[in-house]
Amino acid sequence: MDIDERLQTVEEEKLTVPIEVLLKNIDFLPKLSIEQTEKLLTSLPYKMEEIESKIVALEMIFDEAQSRCKRVESHYKLLTIAKKQSKELLSEGDRTAWVNCQEEVQKAQDDVLKAKKALKEEQTLFNRLDRNFIAVRKIASLVNLTNTVIDESQKYV
């Protein structure tokens, strides 16, 4: 499958639900209990910290893969000097193409892409947890405010 086909499938997989439909069905969404809210408030930061540590490790792997890729490409670029002098690869474009066709270079480039994919996936997971944590904090704040208002109103009963 070529890149255009892959991009098209990603576009087709996007689920876009109009806001009107979401608002109409909001009463059917699951509600968090106070206990669930408290558990999420205490557990999400630890999970986020765990994922942040993984992101740091993946960033290092990505940086190492990029560095290795540059070294491999440089090694093969140096080999093209001899090919230039022997009149095999005269133009810069030919030398660049020759470098990019080398199996070791292609493997290094693929490793960079794999590392970048893994990093992006973890960053996406962290961002989702971060949004959930913010939402749970807001819910907890609303619950707290509601309880405060109820307590205040009980004084006048």
mmCIF file of C-alpha atoms in Angstrom:
data_model
loop_
_atom_site.group_PDB
_atom_site.id
_atom_site.type_symbol
_atom_site.label_atom_id
_atom_site.label_comp_id
_atom_site.label_asym_id
_atom_site.label_seq_id
_atom_site.Cartn_x
_atom_site.Cartn_y
_atom_site.Cartn_z
ATOM 1 C CA MET A 1 0.000 0.000 0.000
ATOM 2 C CA ASP A 2 1.557 3.338 -1.014
ATOM 3 C CA ILE A 3 1.580 6.476 1.114
ATOM 4 C CA ASP A 4 -1.461 8.053 -0.569
ATOM 5 C CA GLU A 5 -3.556 4.958 0.100
ATOM 6 C CA ARG A 6 -2.373 4.830 3.716
ATOM 7 C CA LEU A 7 -3.176 8.512 4.251
ATOM 8 C CA GLN A 8 -6.596 7.994 2.689
ATOM 9 C CA THR A 9 -7.399 5.138 5.082
ATOM 10 C CA VAL A 10 -6.444 7.334 8.036
ATOM 11 C CA GLU A 11 -8.733 10.076 6.758
ATOM 12 C CA GLU A 12 -11.572 7.585 6.340
ATOM 13 C CA GLU A 13 -11.068 6.241 9.862
ATOM 14 C CA LYS A 14 -11.613 9.644 11.435
ATOM 15 C CA LEU A 15 -14.884 9.615 13.311
ATOM 16 C CA THR A 16 -16.432 13.011 13.203
ATOM 17 C CA VAL A 17 -19.592 13.256 15.192
ATOM 18 C CA PRO A 18 -21.464 16.540 14.994
ATOM 19 C CA ILE A 19 -21.693 18.381 18.316
ATOM 20 C CA GLU A 20 -25.484 18.295 18.089
ATOM 21 C CA VAL A 21 -25.426 14.489 18.196
ATOM 22 C CA LEU A 22 -23.068 14.511 21.181
ATOM 23 C CA LEU A 23 -25.249 16.973 23.076
ATOM 24 C CA LYS A 24 -28.389 15.011 22.258
ATOM 25 C CA ASN A 25 -26.833 11.825 23.655
ATOM 26 C CA ILE A 26 -25.052 13.358 26.635
ATOM 27 C CA ASP A 27 -27.481 11.829 29.125
ATOM 28 C CA PHE A 28 -26.482 8.355 27.928
ATOM 29 C CA LEU A 29 -22.774 8.872 28.663
ATOM 30 C CA PRO A 30 -21.421 7.147 31.776
ATOM 31 C CA LYS A 31 -21.287 9.266 34.917
ATOM 32 C CA LEU A 32 -18.409 9.158 37.392
ATOM 33 C CA SER A 33 -19.221 8.438 41.001
ATOM 34 C CA ILE A 34 -17.440 10.337 43.762
ATOM 35 C CA GLU A 35 -15.371 7.221 44.523
ATOM 36 C CA GLN A 36 -14.362 6.837 40.876
ATOM 37 C CA THR A 37 -13.424 10.512 40.737
ATOM 38 C CA GLU A 38 -11.247 10.159 43.845
ATOM 39 C CA LYS A 39 -9.562 7.038 42.460
ATOM 40 C CA LEU A 40 -8.836 8.772 39.160
ATOM 41 C CA LEU A 41 -7.484 11.860 40.940
ATOM 42 C CA THR A 42 -5.057 9.724 42.890
ATOM 43 C CA SER A 43 -4.070 7.201 40.184
ATOM 44 C CA LEU A 44 -3.838 9.288 36.997
ATOM 45 C CA PRO A 45 -0.808 11.348 38.108
ATOM 46 C CA TYR A 46 1.163 8.141 38.776
ATOM 47 C CA LYS A 47 0.226 6.698 35.398
ATOM 48 C CA MET A 48 1.137 9.987 33.718
ATOM 49 C CA GLU A 49 4.513 9.965 35.492
ATOM 50 C CA GLU A 50 5.100 6.402 34.292
ATOM 51 C CA ILE A 51 4.310 7.378 30.706
ATOM 52 C CA GLU A 52 6.515 10.486 30.960
ATOM 53 C CA SER A 53 9.421 8.242 31.948
ATOM 54 C CA LYS A 54 8.699 6.038 28.952
ATOM 55 C CA ILE A 55 8.547 9.114 26.702
ATOM 56 C CA VAL A 56 11.985 10.217 27.931
ATOM 57 C CA ALA A 57 13.387 6.758 27.166
ATOM 58 C CA LEU A 58 11.746 6.762 23.727
ATOM 59 C CA GLU A 59 13.122 10.241 22.998
ATOM 60 C CA MET A 60 16.607 8.921 23.749
ATOM 61 C CA ILE A 61 16.048 5.914 21.474
ATOM 62 C CA PHE A 62 14.777 8.246 18.737
ATOM 63 C CA ASP A 63 17.799 10.544 19.111
ATOM 64 C CA GLU A 64 20.153 7.558 19.031
ATOM 65 C CA ALA A 65 18.443 6.192 15.917
ATOM 66 C CA GLN A 66 18.773 9.571 14.190
ATOM 67 C CA SER A 67 22.433 9.790 15.168
ATOM 68 C CA ARG A 68 23.130 6.264 13.920
ATOM 69 C CA CYS A 69 21.316 7.030 10.663
ATOM 70 C CA LYS A 70 23.479 10.113 10.103
ATOM 71 C CA ARG A 71 26.643 8.117 10.804
ATOM 72 C CA VAL A 72 25.654 5.341 8.384
ATOM 73 C CA GLU A 73 24.720 7.858 5.687
ATOM 74 C CA SER A 74 28.019 9.701 6.228
ATOM 75 C CA HIS A 75 29.965 6.453 5.951
ATOM 76 C CA TYR A 76 28.385 5.696 2.592
ATOM 77 C CA LYS A 77 28.807 9.293 1.417
ATOM 78 C CA LEU A 78 32.515 8.934 2.048
ATOM 79 C CA LEU A 79 32.514 5.760 -0.052
ATOM 80 C CA THR A 80 31.023 7.738 -2.941
ATOM 81 C CA ILE A 81 34.199 9.837 -3.113
ATOM 82 C CA ALA A 82 36.081 6.813 -4.407
ATOM 83 C CA LYS A 83 33.268 6.123 -6.870
ATOM 84 C CA LYS A 84 33.416 9.734 -8.037
ATOM 85 C CA GLN A 85 37.160 9.477 -8.629
ATOM 86 C CA SER A 86 36.722 6.226 -10.557
ATOM 87 C CA LYS A 87 34.095 8.027 -12.673
ATOM 88 C CA GLU A 88 31.257 5.682 -11.604
ATOM 89 C CA LEU A 89 29.119 8.297 -9.844
ATOM 90 C CA LEU A 90 29.855 11.710 -11.273
ATOM 91 C CA SER A 91 26.857 13.787 -10.205
ATOM 92 C CA GLU A 92 25.830 14.652 -6.653
ATOM 93 C CA GLY A 93 22.338 13.269 -7.350
ATOM 94 C CA ASP A 94 23.770 9.909 -8.395
ATOM 95 C CA ARG A 95 25.902 9.726 -5.268
ATOM 96 C CA THR A 96 22.955 10.626 -3.019
ATOM 97 C CA ALA A 97 20.772 8.030 -4.739
ATOM 98 C CA TRP A 98 23.485 5.402 -4.339
ATOM 99 C CA VAL A 99 23.747 6.177 -0.615
ATOM 100 C CA ASN A 100 19.955 5.984 -0.170
ATOM 101 C CA CYS A 101 19.831 2.623 -1.964
ATOM 102 C CA GLN A 102 22.223 0.962 0.458
ATOM 103 C CA GLU A 103 20.496 -1.615 2.646
ATOM 104 C CA GLU A 104 22.204 -0.457 5.843
ATOM 105 C CA VAL A 105 21.092 3.143 5.211
ATOM 106 C CA GLN A 106 17.529 2.052 4.541
ATOM 107 C CA LYS A 107 17.487 -0.006 7.740
ATOM 108 C CA ALA A 108 18.783 2.965 9.730
ATOM 109 C CA GLN A 109 16.124 5.225 8.207
ATOM 110 C CA ASP A 110 13.438 2.648 9.017
ATOM 111 C CA ASP A 111 14.696 2.479 12.612
ATOM 112 C CA VAL A 112 14.307 6.262 12.891
ATOM 113 C CA LEU A 113 10.724 6.002 11.671
ATOM 114 C CA LYS A 114 9.926 3.153 14.083
ATOM 115 C CA ALA A 115 11.347 5.089 17.020
ATOM 116 C CA LYS A 116 9.432 8.204 16.014
ATOM 117 C CA LYS A 117 6.192 6.207 15.724
ATOM 118 C CA ALA A 118 6.619 4.687 19.192
ATOM 119 C CA LEU A 119 7.391 8.118 20.644
ATOM 120 C CA LYS A 120 4.338 9.725 19.008
ATOM 121 C CA GLU A 121 2.085 6.923 20.254
ATOM 122 C CA GLU A 122 3.221 7.436 23.858
ATOM 123 C CA GLN A 123 2.880 11.215 23.546
ATOM 124 C CA THR A 124 -0.674 10.731 22.286
ATOM 125 C CA LEU A 125 -1.474 8.468 25.233
ATOM 126 C CA PHE A 126 0.009 10.978 27.667
ATOM 127 C CA ASN A 127 -1.998 13.824 26.120
ATOM 128 C CA ARG A 128 -5.201 11.795 26.443
ATOM 129 C CA LEU A 129 -4.490 11.029 30.099
ATOM 130 C CA ASP A 130 -3.665 14.678 30.699
ATOM 131 C CA ARG A 131 -7.010 15.764 29.223
ATOM 132 C CA ASN A 132 -8.787 13.139 31.326
ATOM 133 C CA PHE A 133 -7.016 14.307 34.459
ATOM 134 C CA ILE A 134 -8.044 17.904 33.795
ATOM 135 C CA ALA A 135 -11.643 16.782 33.244
ATOM 136 C CA VAL A 136 -11.661 14.741 36.467
ATOM 137 C CA ARG A 137 -10.242 17.707 38.398
ATOM 138 C CA LYS A 138 -13.055 19.872 37.039
ATOM 139 C CA ILE A 139 -15.621 17.258 38.000
ATOM 140 C CA ALA A 140 -14.135 17.056 41.502
ATOM 141 C CA SER A 141 -14.255 20.831 41.745
ATOM 142 C CA LEU A 142 -17.930 20.854 40.736
ATOM 143 C CA VAL A 143 -18.737 18.114 43.258
ATOM 144 C CA ASN A 144 -16.912 20.053 45.943
ATOM 145 C CA LEU A 145 -18.737 23.255 45.055
ATOM 146 C CA THR A 146 -22.080 21.441 45.055
ATOM 147 C CA ASN A 147 -21.375 19.960 48.481
ATOM 148 C CA THR A 148 -20.390 23.391 49.802
ATOM 149 C CA VAL A 149 -23.592 24.953 48.484
ATOM 150 C CA ILE A 150 -25.681 22.133 49.974
ATOM 151 C CA ASP A 151 -23.939 22.544 53.344
ATOM 152 C CA GLU A 152 -24.569 26.293 53.275
ATOM 153 C CA SER A 153 -28.215 25.813 52.371
ATOM 154 C CA GLN A 154 -28.668 23.381 55.288
ATOM 155 C CA LYS A 155 -27.847 26.185 57.710
ATOM 156 C CA TYR A 156 -31.039 27.956 56.738
ATOM 157 C CA VAL A 157 -33.368 24.971 56.914
#
